[in-house]
Coordinates of N, CA and C in Angstrom, one line a residue:
X690 N 69.2 -31.8 107.2 CA 67.9 -31.4 106.8 C 67.7 -31.7 105.3
X691 N 68.6 -31.9 104.6 CA 68.4 -32.3 103.2 C 67.6 -33.5 103.1
X692 N 67.9 -34.5 104.0 CA 67.1 -35.7 104.0 C 65.6 -35.4 104.3
X693 N 65.4 -34.5 105.2 CA 64.0 -34.2 105.6 C 63.4 -33.5 104.4
X694 N 64.1 -32.6 103.7 CA 63.6 -31.9 102.6 C 63.2 -32.9 101.5
X695 N 64.2 -33.8 101.3 CA 63.9 -34.8 100.3 C 62.6 -35.7 100.6
X696 N 62.5 -36.0 101.8 CA 61.3 -36.7 102.3 C 60.1 -35.9 102.1
X697 N 60.1 -34.6 102.4 CA 59.0 -33.7 102.2 C 58.7 -33.6 100.7
X698 N 59.7 -33.4 99.9 CA 59.5 -33.3 98.4 C 58.8 -34.5 97.9
X699 N 59.4 -35.7 98.3 CA 58.8 -37.0 97.8 C 57.4 -37.1 98.4
X700 N 57.1 -36.7 99.6 CA 55.8 -36.8 100.1 C 54.8 -35.8 99.4
X701 N 55.3 -34.6 99.0 CA 54.5 -33.7 98.2 C 54.2 -34.3 96.8
X702 N 55.3 -34.9 96.2 CA 55.1 -35.4 94.9 C 54.1 -36.6 95.0
X703 N 54.2 -37.4 96.0 CA 53.3 -38.5 96.2 C 51.9 -38.0 96.4
X704 N 51.7 -36.9 97.2 CA 50.4 -36.3 97.4 C 49.9 -35.7 96.2
X705 N 50.7 -35.0 95.4 CA 50.3 -34.4 94.1 C 49.8 -35.6 93.1
X706 N 50.6 -36.6 93.1 CA 50.3 -37.8 92.2 C 49.0 -38.4 92.6
X707 N 48.8 -38.5 93.9 CA 47.6 -39.1 94.5 C 46.4 -38.2 94.1
X708 N 46.6 -36.9 94.3 CA 45.6 -35.9 94.0 C 45.2 -36.0 92.5
X709 N 46.2 -36.1 91.6 CA 46.0 -36.1 90.2 C 45.2 -37.4 89.8
X710 N 45.7 -38.5 90.4 CA 45.0 -39.8 90.2 C 43.6 -39.8 90.7
X711 N 43.4 -39.2 91.8 CA 42.0 -39.0 92.4 C 41.1 -38.1 91.5
X712 N 41.7 -37.1 91.0 CA 41.0 -36.2 90.1 C 40.6 -36.9 88.8
X713 N 41.5 -37.6 88.2 CA 41.3 -38.4 87.0 C 40.2 -39.4 87.2
X714 N 40.3 -40.1 88.4 CA 39.3 -41.1 88.7 C 37.9 -40.5 88.9
X715 N 37.9 -39.3 89.5 CA 36.7 -38.6 89.8 C 36.1 -38.2 88.4
X716 N 36.9 -37.7 87.5 CA 36.4 -37.3 86.2 C 35.8 -38.5 85.4
X717 N 36.5 -39.6 85.5 CA 36.0 -40.9 84.9 C 34.7 -41.3 85.5
X718 N 34.6 -41.2 86.8 CA 33.4 -41.6 87.5 C 32.3 -40.7 87.1
X719 N 32.6 -39.4 87.0 CA 31.6 -38.4 86.6 C 31.0 -38.7 85.2
X720 N 32.0 -39.0 84.3 CA 31.5 -39.4 82.9 C 30.7 -40.6 82.9
X721 N 31.1 -41.6 83.7 CA 30.3 -42.9 83.7 C 29.0 -42.6 84.4
X722 N 28.9 -41.8 85.4 CA 27.7 -41.5 86.1 C 26.8 -40.7 85.1
X723 N 27.4 -39.8 84.4 CA 26.6 -39.0 83.4 C 26.0 -39.9 82.3
X724 N 26.9 -40.9 81.8 CA 26.4 -41.8 80.8 C 25.3 -42.7 81.4
X725 N 25.4 -43.1 82.6 CA 24.3 -43.9 83.3 C 23.1 -43.1 83.4
X726 N 23.2 -41.8 83.8 CA 22.0 -41.0 84.0 C 21.4 -40.7 82.6
X727 N 22.2 -40.5 81.6 CA 21.7 -40.3 80.2 C 21.0 -41.6 79.8
X728 N 21.6 -42.7 80.1 CA 20.9 -44.0 79.7 C 19.6 -44.1 80.4
X729 N 19.5 -43.7 81.7 CA 18.3 -43.8 82.4 C 17.2 -42.9 81.8
X730 N 17.7 -41.7 81.4 CA 16.7 -40.7 80.8 C 16.3 -41.3 79.5
X731 N 17.2 -41.8 78.7 CA 16.8 -42.4 77.4 C 15.9 -43.6 77.6
X732 N 16.1 -44.4 78.6 CA 15.3 -45.6 78.9 C 13.9 -45.1 79.3
X733 N 13.8 -44.0 80.1 CA 12.5 -43.5 80.5 C 11.8 -42.9 79.3
X734 N 12.5 -42.2 78.5 CA 11.9 -41.7 77.3 C 11.4 -42.8 76.4
X735 N 12.2 -43.8 76.2 CA 11.8 -45.0 75.5 C 10.5 -45.6 76.0
X736 N 10.5 -45.8 77.3 CA 9.3 -46.4 78.0 C 8.1 -45.5 77.7
X737 N 8.2 -44.2 77.8 CA 7.1 -43.3 77.6 C 6.6 -43.4 76.1
X738 N 7.6 -43.4 75.2 CA 7.3 -43.5 73.8 C 6.6 -44.9 73.5
X739 N 7.1 -45.9 74.1 CA 6.5 -47.2 73.9 C 5.1 -47.3 74.4
X740 N 4.8 -46.7 75.6 CA 3.5 -46.6 76.1 C 2.6 -45.8 75.2
X741 N 3.0 -44.7 74.7 CA 2.2 -43.9 73.7 C 1.9 -44.7 72.5
X742 N 3.0 -45.4 71.9 CA 2.8 -46.2 70.7 C 1.8 -47.3 71.0
X743 N 2.0 -48.0 72.1 CA 1.1 -49.2 72.4 C -0.4 -48.7 72.5
X744 N -0.5 -47.5 73.2 CA -1.9 -47.0 73.3 C -2.5 -46.6 72.0
X745 N -1.7 -45.9 71.1 CA -2.2 -45.6 69.8 C -2.5 -46.8 69.0
X746 N -1.6 -47.8 69.1 CA -1.9 -49.1 68.4 C -3.2 -49.8 68.8
X747 N -3.4 -49.8 70.1 CA -4.6 -50.4 70.7 C -5.9 -49.6 70.2
X748 N -5.8 -48.2 70.2 CA -6.9 -47.4 69.7 C -7.1 -47.7 68.2
X749 N -6.1 -47.8 67.4 CA -6.3 -48.1 66.0 C -6.9 -49.5 65.8
X750 N -6.5 -50.5 66.6 CA -7.0 -51.8 66.5 C -8.5 -51.8 66.8
X751 N -8.9 -51.0 67.9 CA -10.3 -50.9 68.3 C -11.1 -50.3 67.1
X752 N -10.6 -49.2 66.6 CA -11.2 -48.5 65.5 C -11.4 -49.5 64.2
X753 N -10.3 -50.2 64.0 CA -10.4 -51.2 62.9 C -11.4 -52.2 63.1
X754 N -11.6 -52.7 64.3 CA -12.6 -53.7 64.6 C -14.0 -53.1 64.4
X755 N -14.2 -51.9 64.9 CA -15.5 -51.2 64.8 C -15.8 -51.0 63.3
X756 N -14.8 -50.6 62.5 CA -15.0 -50.4 61.1 C -15.4 -51.7 60.4
X757 N -14.7 -52.8 60.8 CA -15.0 -54.1 60.2 C -16.5 -54.5 60.5
X758 N -16.9 -54.3 61.8 CA -18.2 -54.6 62.2 C -19.2 -53.8 61.4
X759 N -18.9 -52.5 61.3 CA -19.8 -51.6 60.5 C -19.9 -52.0 59.1
X760 N -18.8 -52.4 58.5 CA -18.7 -52.8 57.1 C -19.6 -54.1 56.9
X761 N -19.6 -55.0 57.9 CA -20.4 -56.2 57.8 C -21.9 -55.8 57.9
X762 N -22.2 -54.9 58.7 CA -23.6 -54.4 58.8 C -24.0 -53.8 57.5
X763 N -23.2 -53.0 56.9 CA -23.5 -52.3 55.7 C -23.6 -53.3 54.5
X764 N -22.8 -54.3 54.5 CA -22.9 -55.4 53.5 C -24.2 -56.1 53.6
X765 N -24.6 -56.4 54.8 CA -25.9 -57.0 55.0 C -27.1 -56.1 54.5
X766 N -27.0 -54.9 54.9 CA -28.0 -53.9 54.4 C -28.0 -53.8 52.9
X767 N -26.8 -53.8 52.3 CA -26.7 -53.7 50.8 C -27.3 -54.9 50.2
X768 N -27.1 -56.1 50.7 CA -27.7 -57.3 50.2 C -29.2 -57.2 50.3
X769 N -29.7 -56.8 51.4 CA -31.1 -56.6 51.6 C -31.7 -55.7 50.6
X770 N -31.0 -54.5 50.4 CA -31.5 -53.5 49.4 C -31.4 -54.0 48.0
X771 N -30.4 -54.8 47.7 CA -30.3 -55.4 46.3 C -31.4 -56.4 46.1
X772 N -31.8 -57.2 47.1 CA -32.9 -58.1 47.0 C -34.2 -57.4 46.8
X773 N -34.4 -56.3 47.6 CA -35.6 -55.5 47.4 C -35.7 -54.9 46.1
X774 N -34.6 -54.4 45.6 CA -34.5 -53.7 44.3 C -34.8 -54.8 43.2
X775 N -34.3 -56.0 43.3 CA -34.6 -57.0 42.3 C -36.1 -57.4 42.3
X776 N -36.7 -57.4 43.5 CA -38.1 -57.7 43.6 C -38.9 -56.6 42.9
X777 N -38.6 -55.4 43.2 CA -39.3 -54.3 42.6 C -39.1 -54.2 41.1
X778 N -37.9 -54.5 40.6 CA -37.7 -54.5 39.1 C -38.6 -55.6 38.5
X779 N -38.7 -56.8 39.2 CA -39.6 -57.9 38.6 C -41.0 -57.4 38.7
X780 N -41.5 -56.8 39.7 CA -42.8 -56.3 39.8 C -43.1 -55.3 38.7
X781 N -42.1 -54.4 38.4 CA -42.3 -53.4 37.3 C -42.4 -54.2 35.9
X782 N -41.6 -55.2 35.7 CA -41.7 -56.0 34.5 C -43.1 -56.6 34.4
X783 N -43.5 -57.2 35.5 CA -44.8 -57.9 35.5 C -45.9 -56.9 35.2
X784 N -45.9 -55.7 35.8 CA -46.9 -54.7 35.6 C -46.9 -54.2 34.2
X785 N -45.7 -54.0 33.6 CA -45.6 -53.6 32.2 C -46.2 -54.6 31.3
X786 N -46.0 -55.9 31.6 CA -46.5 -57.0 30.8 C -48.1 -56.9 30.9
X787 N -48.6 -56.7 32.1 CA -50.0 -56.6 32.3 C -50.6 -55.4 31.5
X788 N -49.9 -54.3 31.5 CA -50.3 -53.1 30.8 C -50.4 -53.4 29.3
X789 N -49.3 -54.0 28.8 CA -49.2 -54.4 27.4 C -50.4 -55.3 27.0
X790 N -50.7 -56.3 27.9 CA -51.8 -57.2 27.7 C -53.1 -56.5 27.6
X791 N -53.3 -55.6 28.6 CA -54.5 -54.8 28.7 C -54.7 -53.9 27.4
X792 N -53.6 -53.3 27.0 CA -53.7 -52.5 25.8 C -54.1 -53.3 24.6
X793 N -53.5 -54.5 24.5 CA -53.9 -55.4 23.4 C -55.3 -55.8 23.4
X794 N -55.8 -56.0 24.7 CA -57.2 -56.4 24.9 C -58.1 -55.2 24.5
X795 N -57.8 -54.0 24.9 CA -58.6 -52.9 24.5 C -58.6 -52.7 23.0
X796 N -57.4 -52.9 22.4 CA -57.3 -52.7 20.9 C -58.2 -53.8 20.2
X797 N -58.1 -55.0 20.8 CA -59.0 -56.1 20.2 C -60.5 -55.8 20.4
X798 N -60.8 -55.3 21.5 CA -62.3 -55.0 21.8 C -62.7 -53.8 20.9
X799 N -61.9 -52.8 20.6 CA -62.2 -51.7 19.7 C -62.4 -52.3 18.3
X800 N -61.5 -53.2 17.9 CA -61.6 -53.8 16.6 C -62.9 -54.5 16.4
X801 N -63.3 -55.3 17.5 CA -64.5 -56.1 17.4 C -65.7 -55.1 17.4
X802 N -65.7 -54.0 18.1 CA -66.8 -53.1 18.1 C -66.8 -52.4 16.7
X803 N -65.7 -52.1 16.2 CA -65.7 -51.5 14.8 C -66.2 -52.4 13.8
X804 N -65.9 -53.7 13.8 CA -66.4 -54.7 12.9 C -67.9 -54.9 13.0
X805 N -68.4 -54.7 14.2 CA -69.8 -54.9 14.5 C -70.5 -53.6 14.2
X806 N -69.9 -52.6 13.7 CA -70.5 -51.3 13.5 C -71.1 -50.7 14.8
X807 N -70.5 -50.9 15.9 CA -70.9 -50.4 17.2 C -69.9 -49.3 17.6
X808 N -70.5 -48.1 17.8 CA -69.6 -47.0 18.2 C -69.9 -46.8 19.7
X809 N -68.9 -46.8 20.5 CA -69.2 -46.5 21.9 C -69.5 -45.0 22.0
X810 N -70.4 -44.8 22.9 CA -70.9 -43.4 23.1 C -69.7 -42.5 23.7
X811 N -69.0 -43.1 24.6 CA -67.8 -42.4 25.1 C -66.7 -43.4 25.2
X812 N -65.5 -42.9 25.0 CA -64.4 -43.8 25.2 C -63.8 -43.6 26.6
X813 N -63.1 -44.5 27.0 CA -62.5 -44.5 28.3 C -61.7 -43.2 28.4
X814 N -61.9 -42.4 29.5 CA -61.1 -41.2 29.7 C -61.7 -40.0 29.0
X815 N -62.7 -40.2 28.2 CA -63.3 -39.0 27.5 C -64.6 -38.7 28.2
X816 N -64.9 -37.4 28.1 CA -66.2 -37.0 28.8 C -67.2 -36.7 27.7
X817 N -68.4 -37.1 27.8 CA -69.5 -37.0 26.8 C -69.8 -35.5 26.7
X818 N -69.9 -35.0 25.5 CA -70.2 -33.6 25.3 C -71.7 -33.4 25.5
X819 N -72.1 -32.2 26.1 CA -73.6 -32.0 26.4 C -74.4 -31.5 25.2

């Protein structure tokens, strides 16, 4: 019976060794599986973040394009307004020159009337007294 006991002990040791090896392999497999699952979760999170980033980037590019278009329109409007302003300033200068010329003409006419001893009955803008 000693031989049978030895065989049983060796068989038990073999079974325990096999169980320990299987347990260690199972733990390694679990760690690898966990790492793979974590990697999948990280990849999915990365894909979601990438989609959000690309969407935000596209939105910003669209807004930038709209702003550039609006800026072009405003530049055209500004150029038009500057042209109109320059024309009005020129008209003001022309009108001031005409007013100066008219004032000189009025002064010359008054001088001529004064030299001719002619007094106007009323001056422009004055009302004749009753």
